Coordinates of C-alpha atoms and ligand atoms in Angstrom, one line a residue:
M519 CA 135.2 183.8 -70.9
S520 CA 137.6 184.6 -68.0
R521 CA 139.3 181.7 -66.4
P522 CA 138.8 181.2 -62.6
A523 CA 141.8 182.5 -60.6
R524 CA 144.1 179.7 -59.4
Q525 CA 143.5 178.9 -55.7
Q526 CA 146.2 179.9 -53.3
D527 CA 146.5 178.0 -50.0
Y528 CA 147.9 179.2 -46.6
D529 CA 147.8 177.9 -43.1
V530 CA 146.3 181.2 -41.9
I531 CA 144.9 184.2 -43.6
V532 CA 144.3 187.4 -41.6
V533 CA 141.6 189.7 -43.1
G534 CA 142.2 193.3 -42.3
A535 CA 145.6 195.0 -41.4
G536 CA 144.3 197.4 -38.7
P537 CA 145.5 197.0 -35.2
A538 CA 143.8 193.7 -34.6
G539 CA 145.1 192.1 -37.8
C540 CA 148.7 193.4 -37.4
A541 CA 148.7 192.0 -33.8
A542 CA 147.3 188.7 -35.0
A543 CA 150.0 188.5 -37.7
A544 CA 152.8 189.3 -35.2
A545 CA 151.4 186.7 -32.8
L546 CA 151.4 184.1 -35.5
A547 CA 155.1 184.9 -36.4
Q548 CA 156.0 184.5 -32.7
A549 CA 154.0 181.4 -31.9
G550 CA 154.0 179.5 -35.2
P551 CA 157.2 180.7 -37.2
G552 CA 156.9 177.8 -39.7
L553 CA 153.2 178.6 -40.7
S554 CA 152.4 180.2 -44.0
V555 CA 150.5 183.5 -43.2
L556 CA 149.0 186.0 -45.5
V557 CA 147.5 189.3 -44.4
V558 CA 145.0 190.9 -46.8
D559 CA 143.4 194.4 -46.6
R560 CA 141.0 196.2 -49.0
A561 CA 143.0 199.3 -48.6
D562 CA 146.5 200.4 -49.4
F563 CA 148.5 201.8 -46.4
P564 CA 148.7 204.6 -45.2
R565 CA 144.9 204.8 -45.0
D566 CA 142.6 206.9 -42.7
K567 CA 140.3 205.3 -40.1
P568 CA 137.7 207.4 -38.3
C569 CA 138.9 207.3 -34.7
G570 CA 139.7 209.5 -31.7
D571 CA 143.4 208.5 -32.2
G572 CA 143.7 208.1 -28.4
I573 CA 146.0 205.1 -27.7
A574 CA 146.0 203.7 -24.1
H575 CA 149.3 202.9 -22.4
E576 CA 148.3 199.2 -22.3
V577 CA 148.5 199.1 -26.1
T578 CA 152.2 199.7 -25.9
E579 CA 152.5 196.8 -23.4
V580 CA 150.7 194.4 -25.8
L581 CA 152.8 195.6 -28.8
S582 CA 156.0 195.2 -26.8
E583 CA 155.1 191.6 -25.9
L584 CA 154.6 191.0 -29.7
E585 CA 158.1 192.6 -30.3
F586 CA 156.9 195.6 -32.2
D587 CA 159.4 198.4 -32.2
V588 CA 157.2 200.7 -30.1
E589 CA 159.6 203.7 -30.3
R590 CA 159.3 203.6 -34.1
V591 CA 155.6 203.0 -34.0
F592 CA 155.0 206.1 -31.8
A593 CA 157.8 208.3 -33.0
G594 CA 156.4 211.9 -33.2
A595 CA 153.2 211.0 -31.5
V596 CA 151.8 213.3 -28.9
T597 CA 151.8 212.1 -25.3
V598 CA 149.1 213.3 -22.8
D599 CA 149.0 212.8 -19.1
E600 CA 145.9 214.7 -18.1
L601 CA 142.3 213.5 -18.5
A602 CA 139.2 215.5 -17.7
L603 CA 135.7 213.9 -17.5
R604 CA 132.3 215.4 -17.2
S605 CA 129.3 213.3 -16.3
P606 CA 125.8 213.8 -18.0
T607 CA 124.7 215.9 -15.1
G608 CA 127.8 218.0 -14.9
V609 CA 130.0 216.3 -12.3
R610 CA 133.6 217.0 -13.3
V611 CA 137.0 215.5 -12.6
R612 CA 140.4 216.5 -14.1
R613 CA 143.5 214.6 -13.0
R614 CA 146.8 213.3 -14.1
M615 CA 146.7 209.7 -15.3
R616 CA 149.0 207.1 -13.9
H617 CA 150.4 206.4 -17.4
Q618 CA 150.7 208.7 -20.3
V619 CA 148.6 207.9 -23.4
H620 CA 149.5 208.5 -26.9
V621 CA 147.5 210.4 -29.5
A622 CA 148.6 209.2 -33.0
P623 CA 146.6 209.8 -36.2
R624 CA 145.5 206.4 -37.4
Q625 CA 146.8 207.1 -40.9
I626 CA 150.3 207.0 -39.3
F627 CA 149.9 204.5 -36.6
D628 CA 148.3 201.8 -38.6
A629 CA 150.8 202.2 -41.5
R630 CA 153.7 201.8 -39.0
L631 CA 152.1 198.6 -37.7
V632 CA 151.9 197.2 -41.2
Q633 CA 155.5 198.0 -41.8
E634 CA 156.4 196.1 -38.7
V635 CA 154.5 193.1 -39.9
R636 CA 156.2 193.2 -43.3
R637 CA 159.6 193.4 -41.6
R638 CA 159.0 189.9 -40.2
G639 CA 158.6 188.7 -43.7
I640 CA 154.8 188.4 -43.7
E641 CA 153.1 189.4 -46.9
V642 CA 150.5 192.1 -46.6
R643 CA 148.5 192.2 -49.9
R644 CA 145.8 194.4 -51.1
H645 CA 142.7 192.3 -51.6
P646 CA 139.0 193.2 -50.7
V647 CA 137.5 190.0 -49.4
R648 CA 134.0 189.5 -50.9
A649 CA 133.0 185.9 -50.2
V650 CA 133.6 183.6 -47.3
D651 CA 132.9 179.9 -47.5
V652 CA 133.6 177.6 -44.6
A653 CA 134.1 174.0 -46.0
A654 CA 135.5 170.7 -44.7
D655 CA 138.8 171.3 -46.5
G656 CA 139.3 174.8 -45.2
V657 CA 137.9 178.3 -45.4
R658 CA 137.6 179.9 -48.9
L659 CA 138.0 183.6 -49.3
D660 CA 137.4 184.3 -53.0
S661 CA 140.4 182.6 -54.7
L662 CA 142.3 182.1 -51.4
R663 CA 142.0 179.2 -49.0
A664 CA 143.3 178.7 -45.4
R665 CA 143.1 176.2 -42.6
V666 CA 142.3 179.1 -40.2
V667 CA 141.0 182.6 -41.0
I668 CA 141.2 185.5 -38.6
G669 CA 138.6 188.1 -39.4
A670 CA 140.0 191.5 -38.2
D671 CA 138.2 193.5 -40.8
G672 CA 136.5 196.0 -38.6
A673 CA 132.9 197.0 -37.7
E674 CA 131.3 196.0 -41.0
S675 CA 133.2 192.7 -41.1
V676 CA 132.6 190.6 -44.2
V677 CA 134.1 187.6 -42.5
R678 CA 131.6 187.9 -39.6
R679 CA 128.7 188.1 -42.1
G680 CA 130.1 185.4 -44.3
S681 CA 130.6 183.0 -41.5
A682 CA 126.9 183.3 -40.4
R683 CA 127.7 185.0 -36.9
P684 CA 125.0 186.9 -35.2
R685 CA 124.8 190.7 -35.7
P686 CA 126.4 192.8 -33.0
G687 CA 123.8 193.6 -30.3
R688 CA 124.7 197.2 -29.4
V689 CA 126.2 199.6 -31.8
A690 CA 127.1 203.2 -31.5
L691 CA 127.6 205.8 -34.3
A692 CA 130.3 208.4 -34.0
I693 CA 131.6 211.3 -36.1
R694 CA 135.2 212.6 -35.8
G695 CA 137.1 215.6 -37.3
Y696 CA 140.1 217.8 -36.6
A697 CA 139.8 221.4 -35.2
P698 CA 141.8 224.0 -33.3
E699 CA 142.0 223.0 -29.5
L700 CA 139.7 224.9 -27.2
P701 CA 142.0 227.0 -25.0
E702 CA 140.6 225.6 -21.7
L703 CA 141.4 222.0 -22.9
A704 CA 144.9 222.6 -24.2
G705 CA 147.1 219.5 -23.7
C706 CA 144.3 217.6 -22.0
Q707 CA 142.1 214.6 -23.1
F708 CA 138.5 215.5 -22.5
I709 CA 135.4 213.4 -22.5
T710 CA 132.0 215.0 -21.8
M711 CA 128.8 213.0 -21.6
T712 CA 125.2 214.2 -22.1
D713 CA 122.0 213.2 -20.6
Q714 CA 120.1 214.4 -23.7
H715 CA 120.8 211.3 -25.7
W716 CA 122.5 209.2 -23.0
P717 CA 124.6 207.0 -23.4
A718 CA 126.4 209.6 -25.6
Y719 CA 129.6 211.8 -25.4
A720 CA 131.9 214.1 -27.2
W721 CA 135.6 214.2 -26.9
S722 CA 138.6 216.5 -27.6
F723 CA 142.1 214.8 -27.8
P724 CA 145.1 217.0 -28.6
I725 CA 147.2 215.9 -31.6
G726 CA 149.9 218.7 -31.3
D727 CA 150.3 222.1 -33.0
G728 CA 147.3 223.4 -31.2
Q729 CA 144.9 221.0 -33.1
A730 CA 142.7 218.3 -31.6
N731 CA 140.8 215.3 -32.7
V732 CA 137.2 216.1 -31.8
G733 CA 134.1 214.0 -32.1
Y734 CA 130.7 212.9 -30.8
G735 CA 129.1 209.5 -30.6
E736 CA 125.9 207.9 -29.3
L737 CA 124.2 204.5 -29.0
L738 CA 122.1 203.7 -32.0
G739 CA 118.5 203.1 -31.0
R740 CA 115.2 203.1 -32.5
R741 CA 115.4 206.7 -33.8
P742 CA 117.4 207.5 -36.9
L743 CA 120.6 209.5 -36.4
S744 CA 121.8 211.8 -39.2
R745 CA 125.2 213.4 -39.8
S746 CA 123.7 216.8 -38.9
D747 CA 122.3 215.4 -35.6
L748 CA 125.9 214.2 -34.8
L749 CA 127.4 217.5 -35.6
T750 CA 124.8 219.6 -33.7
R751 CA 125.4 217.6 -30.6
L752 CA 129.2 217.9 -31.0
H753 CA 128.9 221.7 -31.1
E754 CA 126.5 221.7 -28.2
L755 CA 128.9 219.7 -26.0
L756 CA 132.0 221.6 -27.1
P757 CA 130.8 225.2 -27.3
G758 CA 133.2 227.5 -29.1
L759 CA 134.5 224.8 -31.3
Q760 CA 135.4 225.9 -34.9
P761 CA 134.0 223.8 -37.7
P762 CA 136.2 220.6 -37.9
S763 CA 137.8 219.4 -41.1
G764 CA 138.1 215.8 -42.2
L765 CA 134.7 214.7 -40.8
R766 CA 133.9 211.1 -41.1
A767 CA 131.4 208.9 -39.3
H768 CA 131.8 205.2 -38.4
R769 CA 130.0 202.5 -36.4
L770 CA 131.3 201.2 -33.0
P771 CA 130.2 197.6 -32.2
L772 CA 130.2 197.6 -28.3
S773 CA 131.6 194.8 -26.2
S774 CA 128.3 194.8 -24.1
G775 CA 126.6 193.3 -27.3
R776 CA 129.4 191.1 -28.5
P777 CA 128.5 187.7 -30.1
P778 CA 129.8 184.5 -28.5
I779 CA 133.0 182.9 -29.8
P780 CA 132.1 179.6 -31.4
D781 CA 134.3 176.5 -32.1
G782 CA 135.7 176.3 -35.7
P783 CA 138.4 177.7 -38.0
V784 CA 137.0 181.3 -38.3
L785 CA 138.1 183.6 -35.5
L786 CA 137.0 187.2 -35.2
A787 CA 139.2 189.9 -33.5
G788 CA 138.9 193.6 -32.7
D789 CA 135.8 195.5 -34.0
A790 CA 134.7 192.4 -36.0
Q791 CA 134.2 190.7 -32.6
S792 CA 132.5 193.8 -31.2
M793 CA 135.4 194.6 -28.9
I794 CA 134.8 198.3 -28.1
N795 CA 134.4 199.6 -24.5
P796 CA 130.8 200.8 -24.0
F797 CA 131.8 203.7 -21.8
T798 CA 134.7 205.3 -23.7
G799 CA 134.6 203.9 -27.2
E800 CA 138.1 202.5 -26.6
G801 CA 138.8 199.7 -29.1
I802 CA 142.5 199.8 -29.9
F803 CA 143.7 198.0 -26.8
Y804 CA 140.9 195.4 -27.2
A805 CA 141.9 195.1 -31.0
V806 CA 145.6 194.4 -30.3
L807 CA 144.9 192.1 -27.4
S808 CA 142.2 190.1 -29.2
G809 CA 144.3 190.0 -32.3
A810 CA 147.2 188.6 -30.3
L811 CA 145.0 186.0 -28.5
A812 CA 143.5 185.0 -31.9
G813 CA 146.9 184.6 -33.5
R814 CA 148.2 182.5 -30.7
A815 CA 145.1 180.3 -30.7
A816 CA 145.4 179.7 -34.4
A817 CA 149.1 178.9 -34.1
Q818 CA 148.5 176.4 -31.3
A819 CA 145.7 174.7 -33.1
L820 CA 147.8 174.2 -36.2
T821 CA 151.1 173.2 -34.5
S822 CA 149.9 171.2 -31.5
G823 CA 146.3 170.3 -32.5
G824 CA 143.0 171.4 -31.1
D825 CA 140.1 173.6 -32.3
A826 CA 141.2 177.1 -33.0
G827 CA 137.8 178.7 -31.9
R828 CA 137.8 176.7 -28.7
L829 CA 141.4 177.7 -27.8
Y830 CA 140.6 181.4 -28.6
R831 CA 137.4 181.4 -26.6
A832 CA 139.2 179.9 -23.5
A833 CA 142.1 182.4 -23.9
T834 CA 139.8 185.4 -24.2
H835 CA 137.9 184.2 -21.1
R836 CA 141.1 183.9 -19.1
R837 CA 142.6 187.2 -20.2
L838 CA 139.5 189.4 -20.4
G839 CA 136.6 187.5 -18.9
R840 CA 136.3 189.3 -15.6
H841 CA 136.8 192.7 -17.2
L842 CA 134.2 192.2 -19.9
R843 CA 131.7 190.9 -17.3
H844 CA 132.2 194.1 -15.3
T845 CA 131.9 196.4 -18.2
S846 CA 128.7 194.5 -19.5
A847 CA 127.1 194.6 -16.0
L848 CA 127.8 198.3 -15.7
A849 CA 126.6 198.9 -19.2
R850 CA 123.2 197.4 -18.3
L851 CA 123.0 200.0 -15.5
G852 CA 124.5 202.7 -17.7
G853 CA 121.2 204.5 -18.0
W854 CA 121.5 205.3 -14.4
T855 CA 123.4 208.5 -14.6
A856 CA 123.7 208.7 -10.7
L857 CA 126.1 205.9 -10.9
I858 CA 128.4 207.7 -13.4
D859 CA 128.2 210.9 -11.2
A860 CA 129.2 208.8 -8.2
G861 CA 132.1 207.2 -10.1
L862 CA 133.4 210.6 -11.1
R863 CA 133.1 212.1 -7.6
A864 CA 135.1 209.1 -6.3
G865 CA 137.7 209.8 -8.9
R866 CA 137.8 213.6 -7.9
E867 CA 138.3 212.7 -4.3
D868 CA 140.9 209.9 -4.7
Q869 CA 143.7 209.6 -7.2
R870 CA 143.7 205.8 -7.0
A871 CA 140.0 205.6 -7.6
F872 CA 140.7 207.8 -10.6
D873 CA 143.4 205.4 -11.8
D874 CA 140.9 202.6 -11.4
L875 CA 138.3 204.4 -13.5
V876 CA 140.9 205.1 -16.3
S877 CA 142.0 201.5 -16.4
F878 CA 138.3 200.4 -16.6
G879 CA 137.6 202.7 -19.4
L880 CA 140.7 202.4 -21.5
A881 CA 142.1 198.9 -20.8
D882 CA 141.2 195.8 -18.8
G883 CA 140.6 197.3 -15.3
L884 CA 137.9 196.0 -12.9
L885 CA 135.3 197.6 -10.7
T886 CA 137.7 197.4 -7.7
P887 CA 136.5 197.4 -4.1
R888 CA 138.5 200.6 -3.7
L889 CA 136.4 202.3 -6.4
L890 CA 133.1 200.7 -5.2
S891 CA 133.7 201.7 -1.6
R892 CA 134.1 205.3 -2.6
L893 CA 130.8 205.6 -4.5
R894 CA 128.6 208.2 -2.9
F895 CA 125.1 208.8 -4.1
R896 CA 123.4 212.1 -3.5
G897 CA 119.6 212.5 -3.3
Ligands
FAD1369 C1 134.7 208.0 -34.3 C2 135.5 206.9 -33.6 C3 136.4 207.3 -32.5 C4 137.1 206.3 -31.9 N1 138.1 206.7 -31.0 C5 138.9 205.8 -30.4 C6 140.0 206.2 -29.6 O1 140.2 207.3 -29.4 N2 140.7 205.2 -29.0 C7 140.5 203.9 -29.2 O2 141.2 203.0 -28.6 N3 139.5 203.4 -30.0 C8 138.7 204.4 -30.6 N4 137.7 203.9 -31.5 C9 137.6 202.5 -31.8 C10 138.8 202.1 -32.7 O3 138.8 203.0 -33.9 C11 138.5 200.7 -33.2 O4 138.2 199.9 -32.1 C12 139.8 200.0 -33.9 O5 140.1 200.7 -35.1 C13 139.5 198.6 -34.2 O6 140.6 198.0 -34.8 P1 140.4 196.8 -35.9 O7 141.8 196.4 -36.3 O8 139.5 195.8 -35.2 O9 139.6 197.4 -37.1 P2 139.9 198.5 -38.1 O10 140.9 199.5 -37.5 O11 138.6 199.1 -38.6 O12 140.7 197.8 -39.3 C14 140.0 196.9 -40.1 C15 140.8 196.7 -41.4 O13 140.1 195.8 -42.2 C16 140.1 196.2 -43.5 N5 138.9 195.6 -44.2 C17 137.6 195.8 -44.0 N6 136.8 195.0 -44.8 C18 137.7 194.4 -45.6 C19 137.5 193.4 -46.6 N7 136.3 193.0 -47.0 N8 138.6 192.8 -47.1 C20 139.8 193.2 -46.7 N9 140.0 194.1 -45.7 C21 139.0 194.7 -45.2 C22 140.0 197.7 -43.5 O14 140.4 198.3 -44.7 C23 140.8 198.0 -42.2 O15 142.2 198.3 -42.5 C24 137.0 204.9 -32.2 C25 136.0 204.5 -33.2 C26 135.3 205.5 -33.8 C27 134.4 205.1 -35.0

């Protein structure tokens, strides 16, 4: 008979060492340097993560605040300053962005974040969490126990399911691969939407050496969606594309269907908390920001008192509340393609309206009066 493993106690355990988990660990090191913190991930790093690899400028700002060495993290990554968008009915805009974005394969980007966390003396251990038990004396994760747990374990979060949280309300499915860049899109990030299965879009993001990260995603609905559906639609939207390699599909829990943040010692961050922009599929900015907010809330609860969940909810509301209200409101109208057309026309006519659109889609921007006043609807 095997003996039960000895229980190990920590102040905080972060489950998942992706962008949300690494940001949470760094925030804990900053805000609660005396706390015992363990990060666990079911994978060894480097590991792949199906993603467009597009990393918004604002991610760099959050990582800098958390004292990551951003030059090291992004060393060798491609920078892109042009973005082209095509609406479901064919309205196009192509402009320079106010800030460059990075395109960095997640295999490299995430492994560098983990290295940065380890450099602070925080242990990152391989451990697939299977069971979560929230009890009066702490949160048990298999043979581990913590006073606070941060579930940063992605779209299929075991921590979310184990702590009896509601299922994400709106989920998309996307496939990504790597292929030679289409000549007309060289050096440019491109997102093209379709009215066939709206809301849905394909993308091409350059990764250097003439290659691009390409993919297609759409909202999961009542109809089943197969891998071959996703691939057919990818090739329809990016005609002339050579068959991509490294194809992998993954779910995207959208912020317009995110569950509420309850009181208590279990916090969810990043995809586990359904933090993905419903218009662009952006999730890395939300992941590092929500991870940072969760880490700080946990540190505050354990060093100064208070409920970690309540502190995290209040911090998320302060930092992202207006933005999330605007994205959710627009997502409810998202089936109205005339609105997307009008937004893209506004961006085509005015650089600052375009900057507002980019910030709305890739970071924490709002539907500004400047953008709204430029919307023109055509019969
Ligand atoms: C096809 C596709 C394209 C996308 N393109 C973009 C893009 O271009 N730009 C952008 O900003 N966002 C994009 N996103 C969204 C982005 O990938 C996610 O929002 C982001 O990875 C979320 O980070 P995270 O840390 O929350 O989760 P993840 O990056 O998924 O990390 C979760 C970690 O938890 C670990 N884990 C899972 N279960 C367990 C367990 N039981 N025990 C221990 N560890 C566990 C995993 O191994 C993983 O390392 C895309 C998503 C998809 C699917």
